[in-house]
Each structure stands twice: as C-alpha cells, then as structure tokens.
C-alpha cells in the first residue's frame, strides 16, 4: 500500500520524505491556506521534494472554473494531480480533464455510489474520508470495503486513496482491506512508528551493552 502525507507544510514533507517511505502528497484548500507564500510556488517546491503524485485542489465550484483552475494546477509540474469535489460539476470536470490525460483525484467522497461515479468519470484517485464518517457516527472503513469490492468487480483502475486518516488503525485497516493508498497527517505517520515495546527493548539492549563494555574496560 502506498503512503501519502496530507499536508501543505514543506518542512514536514521534507522530514517525512527523508525517511524514504513517502509515495506522494495530498493537499486541500484548508491545508494550503495555513502555509505562508504563494500556493503555486509551494506546490512546485513539494513536487521537487517528493517523487510521486501531489494533489492540488480547485476552489471553483462550476465546471468552467474547475477546468480553468485544473489546467492551472496541472501546469505547475508533471507530478501534479488535480483534485475536484464530488459534485455534478466536479464529475464532469473529472471526465474532461482525464480525457486530456490530466490525473484527477475526486475528493469529498462519502458513499459507494459517489465512488462509482468517480471511477466512471475516469478518476485516477478517489478520496473517501474515513475520519469524517467516523465523526458522524458511521464506520468509515465499511465504505472502503464497499468501494474496493465494487472496483474489483469491474476492474476499475481508479485507486482508492483513503483520506481523513486520524490514527494508525485507519492505516492498518485500509491495508487489510486492500486499499491502494492511505494519506495521513504528519502526526499520524509519526504514530505509525511507535510501539512501547520497541522503546523499552531498545533501552534494555543499550543498557546491557553499556554495562558489558564497563565490565570489560
Ligand atoms: O485532505 C483531505 C482529508 O484527508 C482531510 O482530512 O482530517 O480534515 O478530515 P480531515
């Protein structure tokens, strides 16, 4: 399974990319709004750090505006993927941009029916938001199971990009189900490393080693 980071922070992206386990980046208007500087320049810098797809989202809500912004985003760098919302105009823009060989990530997906539309419109990625579904008392991972089953039934090539991951178990469950990608905030990627037995075990190994060196000295 591929692992993307969901952030606009260049500092965080550099740090995670340096670990060698990063496959791509997703951003959204809320994340990019937090960062200083021009968003196009920031996205260009991100493309220079990560060898993988970088999603930048349109803010227009009408087809014409989405097409204009989509072309603008796609021009930033070859690694750019245009993110459009799962609306009628978004699906129409997805079909049109995909027809021009521009990769599209259809975002704000909250149902299997919506995911089916994204695949039919030729989306490269669909982004179901598991955390936000959990927030409203439904099971976000059930949606991932449904989408993976539907896409497998018809050999759709749209990749399931599990978004709104809030904790390591979202990532583990996504991998168990066979989703293509999980995108996580930097803190969740950090949490994937943690296990108390790793820390305790390492501390003991080093202590035993030091004690043995002291005896030999
Ligand atoms: O970028 C889309 C998605 O990952 C947002 O996550 O935590 O704001 O629901 P969140």
mmCIF file of N, CA and C in Angstrom, residues 3-136:
data_model
loop_
_atom_site.group_PDB
_atom_site.id
_atom_site.type_symbol
_atom_site.label_atom_id
_atom_site.label_comp_id
_atom_site.label_asym_id
_atom_site.label_seq_id
_atom_site.Cartn_x
_atom_site.Cartn_y
_atom_site.Cartn_z
ATOM 1 N N UNK A 3 1.828 5.159 0.792
ATOM 2 C CA UNK A 3 1.591 6.072 1.913
ATOM 3 C C UNK A 3 1.840 7.509 1.438
ATOM 4 N N UNK A 4 0.804 8.331 1.547
ATOM 5 C CA UNK A 4 0.917 9.750 1.201
ATOM 6 C C UNK A 4 0.833 10.566 2.491
ATOM 7 N N UNK A 5 1.387 11.780 2.459
ATOM 8 C CA UNK A 5 1.203 12.686 3.592
ATOM 9 C C UNK A 5 0.201 13.758 3.188
ATOM 10 N N UNK A 6 -0.683 14.072 4.115
ATOM 11 C CA UNK A 6 -1.772 15.028 3.880
ATOM 12 C C UNK A 6 -1.418 16.330 4.581
ATOM 13 N N UNK A 7 -0.715 17.199 3.887
ATOM 14 C CA UNK A 7 -0.270 18.455 4.498
ATOM 15 C C UNK A 7 0.218 19.420 3.419
ATOM 16 N N UNK A 8 0.302 20.695 3.781
ATOM 17 C CA UNK A 8 0.896 21.685 2.883
ATOM 18 C C UNK A 8 2.231 22.154 3.440
ATOM 19 N N UNK A 9 2.652 21.570 4.557
ATOM 20 C CA UNK A 9 3.873 22.024 5.231
ATOM 21 C C UNK A 9 5.121 21.449 4.562
ATOM 22 N N UNK A 10 5.919 22.313 3.961
ATOM 23 C CA UNK A 10 7.128 21.877 3.259
ATOM 24 C C UNK A 10 8.130 21.259 4.241
ATOM 25 N N UNK A 11 8.194 21.855 5.421
ATOM 26 C CA UNK A 11 9.118 21.333 6.450
ATOM 27 C C UNK A 11 8.745 19.888 6.804
ATOM 28 N N UNK A 12 7.462 19.640 7.034
ATOM 29 C CA UNK A 12 7.015 18.282 7.382
ATOM 30 C C UNK A 12 7.221 17.321 6.219
ATOM 31 N N UNK A 13 6.948 17.794 5.002
ATOM 32 C CA UNK A 13 7.108 16.918 3.830
ATOM 33 C C UNK A 13 8.590 16.546 3.663
ATOM 34 N N UNK A 14 9.484 17.519 3.856
ATOM 35 C CA UNK A 14 10.929 17.229 3.743
ATOM 36 C C UNK A 14 11.344 16.173 4.759
ATOM 37 N N UNK A 15 10.863 16.342 5.985
ATOM 38 C CA UNK A 15 11.257 15.412 7.058
ATOM 39 C C UNK A 15 10.746 14.001 6.771
ATOM 40 N N UNK A 16 9.518 13.887 6.294
ATOM 41 C CA UNK A 16 8.953 12.546 6.044
ATOM 42 C C UNK A 16 9.559 11.938 4.777
ATOM 43 N N UNK A 17 9.773 12.762 3.762
ATOM 44 C CA UNK A 17 10.390 12.247 2.525
ATOM 45 C C UNK A 17 11.781 11.683 2.819
ATOM 46 N N UNK A 18 12.488 12.323 3.759
ATOM 47 C CA UNK A 18 13.848 11.872 4.097
ATOM 48 C C UNK A 18 13.851 10.470 4.701
ATOM 49 N N UNK A 19 12.708 10.012 5.202
ATOM 50 C CA UNK A 19 12.627 8.664 5.792
ATOM 51 C C UNK A 19 12.619 7.584 4.704
ATOM 52 N N UNK A 20 12.281 7.992 3.473
ATOM 53 C CA UNK A 20 12.305 7.037 2.367
ATOM 54 C C UNK A 20 11.063 6.181 2.233
ATOM 55 N N UNK A 21 9.976 6.565 2.916
ATOM 56 C CA UNK A 21 8.771 5.726 2.857
ATOM 57 C C UNK A 21 7.567 6.506 2.297
ATOM 58 N N UNK A 22 7.844 7.650 1.687
ATOM 59 C CA UNK A 22 6.746 8.506 1.228
ATOM 60 C C UNK A 22 6.499 8.350 -0.271
ATOM 61 N N UNK A 23 5.235 8.108 -0.636
ATOM 62 C CA UNK A 23 4.896 7.871 -2.046
ATOM 63 C C UNK A 23 4.168 9.028 -2.717
ATOM 64 N N UNK A 24 3.730 10.024 -1.950
ATOM 65 C CA UNK A 24 3.000 11.133 -2.559
ATOM 66 C C UNK A 24 2.475 12.091 -1.501
ATOM 67 N N UNK A 25 1.826 13.145 -1.982
ATOM 68 C CA UNK A 25 1.321 14.199 -1.083
ATOM 69 C C UNK A 25 -0.091 14.574 -1.508
ATOM 70 N N UNK A 26 -0.952 14.790 -0.523
ATOM 71 C CA UNK A 26 -2.261 15.374 -0.806
ATOM 72 C C UNK A 26 -2.359 16.695 -0.045
ATOM 73 N N UNK A 27 -2.990 17.663 -0.696
ATOM 74 C CA UNK A 27 -3.267 18.927 -0.018
ATOM 75 C C UNK A 27 -4.752 19.224 -0.229
ATOM 76 N N UNK A 28 -5.247 20.178 0.502
ATOM 77 C CA UNK A 28 -6.594 20.699 0.250
ATOM 78 C C UNK A 28 -6.557 22.186 0.556
ATOM 79 N N UNK A 29 -7.599 22.943 0.219
ATOM 80 C CA UNK A 29 -7.544 24.391 0.446
ATOM 81 C C UNK A 29 -7.334 24.758 1.912
ATOM 82 N N UNK A 30 -7.907 23.992 2.840
ATOM 83 C CA UNK A 30 -7.720 24.291 4.270
ATOM 84 C C UNK A 30 -6.251 24.141 4.645
ATOM 85 N N UNK A 31 -5.592 23.097 4.148
ATOM 86 C CA UNK A 31 -4.176 22.864 4.487
ATOM 87 C C UNK A 31 -3.279 23.914 3.845
ATOM 88 N N UNK A 32 -3.524 24.243 2.578
ATOM 89 C CA UNK A 32 -2.658 25.227 1.891
ATOM 90 C C UNK A 32 -2.861 26.629 2.448
ATOM 91 N N UNK A 33 -4.070 26.914 2.940
ATOM 92 C CA UNK A 33 -4.359 28.245 3.492
ATOM 93 C C UNK A 33 -3.516 28.540 4.733
ATOM 94 N N UNK A 34 -3.073 27.475 5.414
ATOM 95 C CA UNK A 34 -2.271 27.651 6.644
ATOM 96 C C UNK A 34 -0.819 28.025 6.346
ATOM 97 N N UNK A 35 -0.373 27.799 5.101
ATOM 98 C CA UNK A 35 1.049 27.980 4.770
ATOM 99 C C UNK A 35 1.306 29.368 4.196
ATOM 100 N N UNK A 36 2.458 29.988 4.593
ATOM 101 C CA UNK A 36 2.794 31.292 4.010
ATOM 102 C C UNK A 36 3.208 31.136 2.544
ATOM 103 N N UNK A 37 3.122 32.239 1.783
ATOM 104 C CA UNK A 37 3.611 32.235 0.398
ATOM 105 C C UNK A 37 2.533 31.855 -0.600
ATOM 106 N N UNK A 38 2.963 31.873 -1.869
ATOM 107 C CA UNK A 38 2.053 31.595 -2.976
ATOM 108 C C UNK A 38 1.817 30.084 -3.082
ATOM 109 N N UNK A 39 0.559 29.682 -3.220
ATOM 110 C CA UNK A 39 0.271 28.242 -3.189
ATOM 111 C C UNK A 39 0.881 27.506 -4.379
ATOM 112 N N UNK A 40 0.964 28.180 -5.541
ATOM 113 C CA UNK A 40 1.565 27.521 -6.715
ATOM 114 C C UNK A 40 3.050 27.249 -6.482
ATOM 115 N N UNK A 41 3.726 28.261 -5.901
ATOM 116 C CA UNK A 41 5.162 28.075 -5.621
ATOM 117 C C UNK A 41 5.367 26.981 -4.590
ATOM 118 N N UNK A 42 4.479 26.943 -3.602
ATOM 119 C CA UNK A 42 4.593 25.896 -2.573
ATOM 120 C C UNK A 42 4.399 24.514 -3.186
ATOM 121 N N UNK A 43 3.397 24.390 -4.075
ATOM 122 C CA UNK A 43 3.162 23.089 -4.716
ATOM 123 C C UNK A 43 4.345 22.687 -5.586
ATOM 124 N N UNK A 44 4.944 23.649 -6.263
ATOM 125 C CA UNK A 44 6.128 23.381 -7.105
ATOM 126 C C UNK A 44 7.273 22.851 -6.231
ATOM 127 N N UNK A 45 7.472 23.505 -5.073
ATOM 128 C CA UNK A 45 8.537 23.058 -4.155
ATOM 129 C C UNK A 45 8.259 21.624 -3.690
ATOM 130 N N UNK A 46 6.996 21.347 -3.369
ATOM 131 C CA UNK A 46 6.625 19.998 -2.898
ATOM 132 C C UNK A 46 6.953 18.963 -3.976
ATOM 133 N N UNK A 47 6.668 19.310 -5.229
ATOM 134 C CA UNK A 47 6.956 18.385 -6.339
ATOM 135 C C UNK A 47 8.460 18.113 -6.454
ATOM 136 N N UNK A 48 9.263 19.066 -6.037
ATOM 137 C CA UNK A 48 10.717 18.885 -6.071
ATOM 138 C C UNK A 48 11.218 17.984 -4.947
ATOM 139 N N UNK A 49 10.408 17.826 -3.926
ATOM 140 C CA UNK A 49 10.826 17.021 -2.763
ATOM 141 C C UNK A 49 10.390 15.564 -2.906
ATOM 142 N N UNK A 50 9.162 15.382 -3.425
ATOM 143 C CA UNK A 50 8.564 14.042 -3.451
ATOM 144 C C UNK A 50 8.508 13.510 -4.870
ATOM 145 N N UNK A 51 9.008 12.295 -5.034
ATOM 146 C CA UNK A 51 8.893 11.667 -6.362
ATOM 147 C C UNK A 51 7.591 10.876 -6.381
ATOM 148 N N UNK A 52 6.485 11.559 -6.604
ATOM 149 C CA UNK A 52 5.186 10.882 -6.604
ATOM 150 C C UNK A 52 4.101 11.898 -6.832
ATOM 151 N N UNK A 53 2.856 11.462 -6.889
ATOM 152 C CA UNK A 53 1.766 12.390 -7.170
ATOM 153 C C UNK A 53 1.537 13.397 -6.041
ATOM 154 N N UNK A 54 1.265 14.641 -6.430
ATOM 155 C CA UNK A 54 0.960 15.714 -5.465
ATOM 156 C C UNK A 54 -0.398 16.292 -5.863
ATOM 157 N N UNK A 55 -1.376 16.181 -4.971
ATOM 158 C CA UNK A 55 -2.717 16.676 -5.294
ATOM 159 C C UNK A 55 -2.897 18.125 -4.873
ATOM 160 N N UNK A 56 -3.398 18.939 -5.793
ATOM 161 C CA UNK A 56 -3.761 20.327 -5.510
ATOM 162 C C UNK A 56 -5.218 20.506 -5.909
ATOM 163 N N UNK A 57 -5.977 21.165 -5.057
ATOM 164 C CA UNK A 57 -7.432 21.171 -5.240
ATOM 165 C C UNK A 57 -7.947 22.469 -5.858
ATOM 166 N N UNK A 58 -8.941 22.346 -6.726
ATOM 167 C CA UNK A 58 -9.599 23.545 -7.269
ATOM 168 C C UNK A 58 -10.506 24.133 -6.188
ATOM 169 N N UNK A 59 -10.759 25.442 -6.299
ATOM 170 C CA UNK A 59 -11.706 26.059 -5.371
ATOM 171 C C UNK A 59 -12.959 26.531 -6.099
ATOM 172 N N UNK A 60 -12.910 26.509 -7.427
ATOM 173 C CA UNK A 60 -14.117 26.857 -8.201
ATOM 174 C C UNK A 60 -15.150 25.761 -7.983
ATOM 175 N N UNK A 61 -16.417 26.128 -8.095
ATOM 176 C CA UNK A 61 -17.467 25.116 -7.918
ATOM 177 C C UNK A 61 -18.235 24.857 -9.213
ATOM 178 N N UNK A 62 -17.941 25.646 -10.258
ATOM 179 C CA UNK A 62 -18.615 25.423 -11.542
ATOM 180 C C UNK A 62 -17.645 24.759 -12.516
ATOM 181 N N UNK A 63 -18.197 24.078 -13.498
ATOM 182 C CA UNK A 63 -17.379 23.302 -14.448
ATOM 183 C C UNK A 63 -16.293 24.152 -15.118
ATOM 184 N N UNK A 64 -16.691 25.328 -15.634
ATOM 185 C CA UNK A 64 -15.729 26.169 -16.369
ATOM 186 C C UNK A 64 -14.582 26.602 -15.451
ATOM 187 N N UNK A 65 -14.953 27.019 -14.261
ATOM 188 C CA UNK A 65 -13.940 27.450 -13.288
ATOM 189 C C UNK A 65 -13.024 26.289 -12.898
ATOM 190 N N UNK A 66 -13.603 25.116 -12.707
ATOM 191 C CA UNK A 66 -12.785 23.944 -12.344
ATOM 192 C C UNK A 66 -11.822 23.587 -13.465
ATOM 193 N N UNK A 67 -12.282 23.694 -14.703
ATOM 194 C CA UNK A 67 -11.408 23.387 -15.841
ATOM 195 C C UNK A 67 -10.249 24.389 -15.892
ATOM 196 N N UNK A 68 -10.585 25.689 -15.689
ATOM 197 C CA UNK A 68 -9.538 26.728 -15.739
ATOM 198 C C UNK A 68 -8.511 26.480 -14.625
ATOM 199 N N UNK A 69 -9.002 26.275 -13.413
ATOM 200 C CA UNK A 69 -8.091 26.052 -12.278
ATOM 201 C C UNK A 69 -7.347 24.718 -12.432
ATOM 202 N N UNK A 70 -8.056 23.724 -12.964
ATOM 203 C CA UNK A 70 -7.424 22.408 -13.170
ATOM 204 C C UNK A 70 -6.237 22.508 -14.117
ATOM 205 N N UNK A 71 -6.408 23.250 -15.214
ATOM 206 C CA UNK A 71 -5.304 23.434 -16.174
ATOM 207 C C UNK A 71 -4.146 24.188 -15.513
ATOM 208 N N UNK A 72 -4.496 25.183 -14.701
ATOM 209 C CA UNK A 72 -3.504 25.989 -13.994
ATOM 210 C C UNK A 72 -2.692 25.105 -13.034
ATOM 211 N N UNK A 73 -3.377 24.252 -12.288
ATOM 212 C CA UNK A 73 -2.696 23.357 -11.331
ATOM 213 C C UNK A 73 -1.830 22.339 -12.080
ATOM 214 N N UNK A 74 -2.385 21.766 -13.149
ATOM 215 C CA UNK A 74 -1.647 20.733 -13.900
ATOM 216 C C UNK A 74 -0.355 21.290 -14.492
ATOM 217 N N UNK A 75 -0.361 22.607 -14.808
ATOM 218 C CA UNK A 75 0.811 23.241 -15.429
ATOM 219 C C UNK A 75 1.977 23.421 -14.444
ATOM 220 N N UNK A 76 1.668 23.371 -13.150
ATOM 221 C CA UNK A 76 2.712 23.634 -12.144
ATOM 222 C C UNK A 76 3.871 22.653 -12.294
ATOM 223 N N UNK A 77 3.546 21.373 -12.492
ATOM 224 C CA UNK A 77 4.588 20.339 -12.579
ATOM 225 C C UNK A 77 3.943 19.043 -13.071
ATOM 226 N N UNK A 78 4.746 18.168 -13.651
ATOM 227 C CA UNK A 78 4.213 16.881 -14.139
ATOM 228 C C UNK A 78 3.670 16.006 -13.015
ATOM 229 N N UNK A 79 4.138 16.236 -11.801
ATOM 230 C CA UNK A 79 3.677 15.375 -10.700
ATOM 231 C C UNK A 79 2.295 15.801 -10.171
ATOM 232 N N UNK A 80 1.785 16.941 -10.648
ATOM 233 C CA UNK A 80 0.523 17.439 -10.086
ATOM 234 C C UNK A 80 -0.686 16.604 -10.507
ATOM 235 N N UNK A 81 -1.577 16.438 -9.538
ATOM 236 C CA UNK A 81 -2.871 15.782 -9.736
ATOM 237 C C UNK A 81 -3.921 16.827 -9.357
ATOM 238 N N UNK A 82 -4.957 16.959 -10.187
ATOM 239 C CA UNK A 82 -5.991 17.964 -9.913
ATOM 240 C C UNK A 82 -7.085 17.329 -9.059
ATOM 241 N N UNK A 83 -7.341 17.980 -7.909
ATOM 242 C CA UNK A 83 -8.373 17.459 -7.002
ATOM 243 C C UNK A 83 -9.666 18.232 -7.253
ATOM 244 N N UNK A 84 -10.744 17.500 -7.480
ATOM 245 C CA UNK A 84 -12.045 18.150 -7.674
ATOM 246 C C UNK A 84 -13.045 17.537 -6.701
ATOM 247 N N UNK A 85 -14.039 18.321 -6.266
ATOM 248 C CA UNK A 85 -15.024 17.763 -5.324
ATOM 249 C C UNK A 85 -16.041 16.867 -6.029
ATOM 250 N N UNK A 86 -16.609 15.954 -5.239
ATOM 251 C CA UNK A 86 -17.568 15.014 -5.817
ATOM 252 C C UNK A 86 -18.959 15.669 -5.933
ATOM 253 N N UNK A 87 -19.052 16.560 -6.935
ATOM 254 C CA UNK A 87 -20.320 17.211 -7.268
ATOM 255 C C UNK A 87 -20.593 16.911 -8.735
ATOM 256 N N UNK A 88 -21.734 17.333 -9.233
ATOM 257 C CA UNK A 88 -22.017 17.131 -10.670
ATOM 258 C C UNK A 88 -20.949 17.791 -11.529
ATOM 259 N N UNK A 89 -20.640 19.064 -11.207
ATOM 260 C CA UNK A 89 -19.626 19.779 -11.988
ATOM 261 C C UNK A 89 -18.250 19.144 -11.807
ATOM 262 N N UNK A 90 -17.976 18.651 -10.601
ATOM 263 C CA UNK A 90 -16.689 18.001 -10.330
ATOM 264 C C UNK A 90 -16.524 16.726 -11.154
ATOM 265 N N UNK A 91 -17.571 15.940 -11.231
ATOM 266 C CA UNK A 91 -17.514 14.691 -12.013
ATOM 267 C C UNK A 91 -17.363 15.012 -13.507
ATOM 268 N N UNK A 92 -18.076 16.052 -13.940
ATOM 269 C CA UNK A 92 -17.966 16.462 -15.350
ATOM 270 C C UNK A 92 -16.535 16.943 -15.651
ATOM 271 N N UNK A 93 -15.976 17.720 -14.739
ATOM 272 C CA UNK A 93 -14.594 18.208 -14.910
ATOM 273 C C UNK A 93 -13.611 17.039 -14.859
ATOM 274 N N UNK A 94 -13.882 16.056 -13.994
ATOM 275 C CA UNK A 94 -13.021 14.868 -13.898
ATOM 276 C C UNK A 94 -12.972 14.165 -15.249
ATOM 277 N N UNK A 95 -14.131 13.962 -15.845
ATOM 278 C CA UNK A 95 -14.200 13.276 -17.150
ATOM 279 C C UNK A 95 -13.414 14.062 -18.209
ATOM 280 N N UNK A 96 -13.618 15.396 -18.214
ATOM 281 C CA UNK A 96 -12.965 16.225 -19.238
ATOM 282 C C UNK A 96 -11.450 16.288 -19.027
ATOM 283 N N UNK A 97 -11.012 16.516 -17.794
ATOM 284 C CA UNK A 97 -9.569 16.612 -17.528
ATOM 285 C C UNK A 97 -8.889 15.262 -17.766
ATOM 286 N N UNK A 98 -9.541 14.177 -17.330
ATOM 287 C CA UNK A 98 -8.972 12.835 -17.548
ATOM 288 C C UNK A 98 -8.832 12.555 -19.039
ATOM 289 N N UNK A 99 -9.787 13.053 -19.825
ATOM 290 C CA UNK A 99 -9.728 12.899 -21.285
ATOM 291 C C UNK A 99 -8.539 13.628 -21.891
ATOM 292 N N UNK A 100 -8.037 14.629 -21.160
ATOM 293 C CA UNK A 100 -6.833 15.354 -21.620
ATOM 294 C C UNK A 100 -5.570 14.768 -20.997
ATOM 295 N N UNK A 101 -5.701 13.594 -20.384
ATOM 296 C CA UNK A 101 -4.593 12.892 -19.725
ATOM 297 C C UNK A 101 -4.071 13.634 -18.501
ATOM 298 N N UNK A 102 -4.908 14.479 -17.907
ATOM 299 C CA UNK A 102 -4.554 15.125 -16.639
ATOM 300 C C UNK A 102 -5.120 14.224 -15.539
ATOM 301 N N UNK A 103 -4.258 13.877 -14.561
ATOM 302 C CA UNK A 103 -4.727 12.981 -13.500
ATOM 303 C C UNK A 103 -5.629 13.736 -12.521
ATOM 304 N N UNK A 104 -6.714 13.073 -12.128
ATOM 305 C CA UNK A 104 -7.701 13.713 -11.252
ATOM 306 C C UNK A 104 -7.922 12.868 -9.998
ATOM 307 N N UNK A 105 -8.006 13.572 -8.868
ATOM 308 C CA UNK A 105 -8.336 12.959 -7.583
ATOM 309 C C UNK A 105 -9.705 13.512 -7.184
ATOM 310 N N UNK A 106 -10.723 12.653 -7.160
ATOM 311 C CA UNK A 106 -12.063 13.125 -6.787
ATOM 312 C C UNK A 106 -12.205 13.023 -5.274
ATOM 313 N N UNK A 107 -12.413 14.170 -4.658
ATOM 314 C CA UNK A 107 -12.366 14.264 -3.198
ATOM 315 C C UNK A 107 -13.760 14.476 -2.602
ATOM 316 N N UNK A 108 -13.816 14.451 -1.285
ATOM 317 C CA UNK A 108 -15.075 14.603 -0.542
ATOM 318 C C UNK A 108 -16.058 13.492 -0.920
ATOM 319 N N UNK A 109 -15.531 12.260 -0.969
ATOM 320 C CA UNK A 109 -16.352 11.086 -1.284
ATOM 321 C C UNK A 109 -16.819 10.458 0.034
ATOM 322 N N UNK A 110 -18.107 10.318 0.169
ATOM 323 C CA UNK A 110 -18.676 9.773 1.414
ATOM 324 C C UNK A 110 -19.618 8.591 1.182
ATOM 325 N N UNK A 111 -19.723 8.111 -0.072
ATOM 326 C CA UNK A 111 -20.590 6.951 -0.310
ATOM 327 C C UNK A 111 -20.042 6.115 -1.461
ATOM 328 N N UNK A 112 -20.453 4.848 -1.488
ATOM 329 C CA UNK A 112 -20.016 3.943 -2.555
ATOM 330 C C UNK A 112 -20.599 4.392 -3.890
ATOM 331 N N UNK A 113 -21.824 4.931 -3.854
ATOM 332 C CA UNK A 113 -22.448 5.424 -5.090
ATOM 333 C C UNK A 113 -21.594 6.541 -5.691
ATOM 334 N N UNK A 114 -21.106 7.440 -4.837
ATOM 335 C CA UNK A 114 -20.259 8.533 -5.325
ATOM 336 C C UNK A 114 -18.946 7.985 -5.902
ATOM 337 N N UNK A 115 -18.380 6.975 -5.229
ATOM 338 C CA UNK A 115 -17.112 6.388 -5.700
ATOM 339 C C UNK A 115 -17.292 5.735 -7.070
ATOM 340 N N UNK A 116 -18.467 5.156 -7.294
ATOM 341 C CA UNK A 116 -18.755 4.546 -8.604
ATOM 342 C C UNK A 116 -18.750 5.624 -9.694
ATOM 343 N N UNK A 117 -19.331 6.789 -9.387
ATOM 344 C CA UNK A 117 -19.355 7.890 -10.359
ATOM 345 C C UNK A 117 -17.935 8.374 -10.683
ATOM 346 N N UNK A 118 -17.102 8.468 -9.642
ATOM 347 C CA UNK A 118 -15.712 8.927 -9.853
ATOM 348 C C UNK A 118 -14.977 7.968 -10.786
ATOM 349 N N UNK A 119 -15.157 6.662 -10.563
ATOM 350 C CA UNK A 119 -14.485 5.666 -11.414
ATOM 351 C C UNK A 119 -15.000 5.775 -12.846
ATOM 352 N N UNK A 120 -16.309 5.920 -13.002
ATOM 353 C CA UNK A 120 -16.882 6.021 -14.354
ATOM 354 C C UNK A 120 -16.402 7.277 -15.083
ATOM 355 N N UNK A 121 -16.069 8.326 -14.304
ATOM 356 C CA UNK A 121 -15.580 9.573 -14.916
ATOM 357 C C UNK A 121 -14.077 9.529 -15.188
ATOM 358 N N UNK A 122 -13.443 8.387 -14.916
ATOM 359 C CA UNK A 122 -12.021 8.228 -15.250
ATOM 360 C C UNK A 122 -11.052 8.779 -14.222
ATOM 361 N N UNK A 123 -11.511 8.932 -12.971
ATOM 362 C CA UNK A 123 -10.616 9.459 -11.928
ATOM 363 C C UNK A 123 -9.404 8.555 -11.765
ATOM 364 N N UNK A 124 -8.240 9.167 -11.544
ATOM 365 C CA UNK A 124 -7.047 8.377 -11.207
ATOM 366 C C UNK A 124 -7.137 7.932 -9.750
ATOM 367 N N UNK A 125 -7.660 8.828 -8.899
ATOM 368 C CA UNK A 125 -7.817 8.528 -7.471
ATOM 369 C C UNK A 125 -9.224 8.942 -7.021
ATOM 370 N N UNK A 126 -9.756 8.211 -6.034
ATOM 371 C CA UNK A 126 -10.955 8.678 -5.339
ATOM 372 C C UNK A 126 -10.583 8.773 -3.857
ATOM 373 N N UNK A 127 -11.032 9.843 -3.208
ATOM 374 C CA UNK A 127 -10.666 10.054 -1.802
ATOM 375 C C UNK A 127 -11.875 9.960 -0.874
ATOM 376 N N UNK A 128 -12.143 8.765 -0.336
ATOM 377 C CA UNK A 128 -13.176 8.642 0.690
ATOM 378 C C UNK A 128 -12.611 9.093 2.038
ATOM 379 N N UNK A 129 -13.394 9.876 2.789
ATOM 380 C CA UNK A 129 -12.923 10.479 4.047
ATOM 381 C C UNK A 129 -13.373 9.625 5.232
ATOM 382 N N UNK A 130 -12.532 8.734 5.698
ATOM 383 C CA UNK A 130 -12.954 7.813 6.761
ATOM 384 C C UNK A 130 -13.155 8.504 8.118
ATOM 385 N N UNK A 131 -12.252 9.408 8.472
ATOM 386 C CA UNK A 131 -12.347 10.061 9.786
ATOM 387 C C UNK A 131 -13.613 10.885 9.921
ATOM 388 N N UNK A 132 -13.962 11.604 8.856
ATOM 389 C CA UNK A 132 -15.167 12.456 8.939
ATOM 390 C C UNK A 132 -16.426 11.606 9.001
ATOM 391 N N UNK A 133 -16.397 10.406 8.399
ATOM 392 C CA UNK A 133 -17.545 9.496 8.528
ATOM 393 C C UNK A 133 -17.627 8.974 9.963
ATOM 394 N N UNK A 134 -16.481 8.604 10.530
ATOM 395 C CA UNK A 134 -16.467 8.168 11.938
ATOM 396 C C UNK A 134 -17.022 9.284 12.838
ATOM 397 N N UNK A 135 -16.649 10.524 12.520
ATOM 398 C CA UNK A 135 -17.086 11.676 13.334
ATOM 399 C C UNK A 135 -18.606 11.786 13.433
ATOM 400 N N UNK A 136 -19.310 11.330 12.388
ATOM 401 C CA UNK A 136 -20.775 11.464 12.412
ATOM 402 C C UNK A 136 -21.457 10.130 12.757
#
